[in-house]
Amino acid sequence: EVQLVESGGGLVQPGGSLRLSCIASGFIFSRYGMSWVRQAPGKGVEWVSRITSGGGGTVYANSVKGRFTISRDNAKNTLYLQLNSLRTEDTAMYYCAKGDDYSGAYNARSTRGQGTQVTVSS
């Protein structure tokens, strides 16, 4: 059974930073690309970033490019998302999601974790 457990969210002031983690189990982590997605209250799911299975390829949504960094440690079965220069509009529940193949591309059927809440407020 695929399991994804996110952590690291919290309340932070605008301009602050957080580091999210996602521990994966139930599948061979190093063979699959992964994504981060987020959902703000009352809004749909927004794809944020993805990383290939080996970690060599990363892609970001325009809304977070230059501020967020995705990475992974395959030895620890862990996916990360470093959030810098946070804005109030980054407030959302953040989820990691397993890709269907090495690329990590996200779709509505992708398995997600339970999420970790990020709130950016002064």
XYZ file of C-alpha atoms in Angstrom:
122
model
C 0.000 0.000 0.000
C 1.365 3.372 -1.002
C 1.700 5.749 1.942
C 2.825 9.372 1.865
C 3.179 11.332 5.101
C 3.813 15.067 4.917
C 5.136 17.251 7.709
C 6.794 20.613 8.303
C 3.913 23.000 7.781
C 3.030 25.787 10.165
C 2.310 29.466 10.656
C 4.922 31.840 9.239
C 5.113 35.558 8.564
C 5.327 36.918 5.021
C 8.888 36.650 3.797
C 9.574 33.666 5.999
C 10.623 30.120 5.163
C 9.513 26.563 5.791
C 10.773 23.145 4.773
C 8.202 20.489 4.029
C 8.990 16.766 4.090
C 7.176 13.757 2.711
C 8.130 10.249 3.793
C 7.109 7.577 1.303
C 6.524 3.861 1.799
C 4.839 0.956 0.047
C 6.617 1.387 -3.282
C 10.133 1.670 -4.684
C 10.580 5.393 -4.140
C 13.660 5.756 -6.319
C 11.776 4.569 -9.411
C 9.100 7.241 -9.377
C 9.003 10.944 -9.916
C 7.106 12.964 -7.342
C 5.117 16.172 -7.202
C 3.989 18.723 -4.680
C 0.518 20.207 -5.067
C -1.469 22.591 -2.883
C -5.063 23.542 -2.238
C -6.192 26.806 -0.731
C -9.569 27.064 1.014
C -12.378 27.195 -1.516
C -10.050 26.667 -4.472
C -9.009 23.772 -6.653
C -5.788 21.804 -6.512
C -2.781 23.698 -7.864
C 0.277 21.814 -9.024
C 3.427 23.367 -7.508
C 6.487 21.387 -8.558
C 7.752 18.007 -9.677
C 11.017 16.109 -9.631
C 12.177 13.117 -11.625
C 12.925 9.779 -10.014
C 16.672 10.392 -9.826
C 16.310 14.009 -8.778
C 18.055 15.405 -11.821
C 15.047 17.134 -13.318
C 12.799 19.669 -11.635
C 9.930 21.832 -12.858
C 8.065 24.610 -11.063
C 4.821 26.485 -11.441
C 5.372 30.111 -12.393
C 3.769 31.195 -9.120
C 6.598 29.647 -7.058
C 9.567 29.686 -9.428
C 12.623 31.213 -7.785
C 11.126 30.908 -4.281
C 10.512 27.173 -3.797
C 12.972 24.305 -4.247
C 12.009 20.649 -4.594
C 14.497 17.909 -3.745
C 14.603 14.274 -2.687
C 16.747 11.808 -0.791
C 16.172 8.361 -2.253
C 18.207 6.700 0.496
C 15.695 8.048 3.018
C 12.571 7.672 0.838
C 11.910 11.342 1.467
C 10.743 14.225 -0.693
C 11.288 17.846 0.317
C 9.976 21.267 -0.580
C 11.877 24.336 0.625
C 9.601 27.359 0.729
C 11.302 30.753 0.830
C 10.015 34.329 0.525
C 6.566 33.156 1.484
C 3.537 35.246 0.570
C 0.018 35.289 1.960
C -1.187 33.729 -1.279
C 0.956 30.654 -0.547
C -1.419 29.758 2.289
C -2.766 26.285 1.517
C -2.703 22.629 2.391
C 0.355 21.127 0.745
C 0.380 17.546 -0.495
C 3.033 15.313 -1.955
C 1.915 13.035 -4.760
C 3.378 9.937 -6.391
C 3.872 10.080 -10.124
C 2.963 7.255 -12.480
C 6.481 7.013 -13.858
C 9.982 8.510 -13.615
C 8.787 11.988 -14.565
C 6.586 12.673 -11.568
C 3.807 14.232 -13.622
C 0.688 14.806 -11.520
C -2.863 13.929 -12.469
C -6.159 13.759 -10.607
C -5.671 10.047 -9.966
C -2.249 10.470 -8.368
C -1.947 9.132 -4.834
C -1.509 11.954 -2.308
C -0.746 12.111 1.374
C -2.924 13.702 4.053
C -1.269 17.074 3.631
C 0.442 19.643 5.832
C -0.996 23.117 6.372
C 1.036 26.189 5.520
C -0.357 29.502 6.733
C 1.369 32.756 5.829
C 0.112 35.661 7.899
C 1.389 38.632 9.834
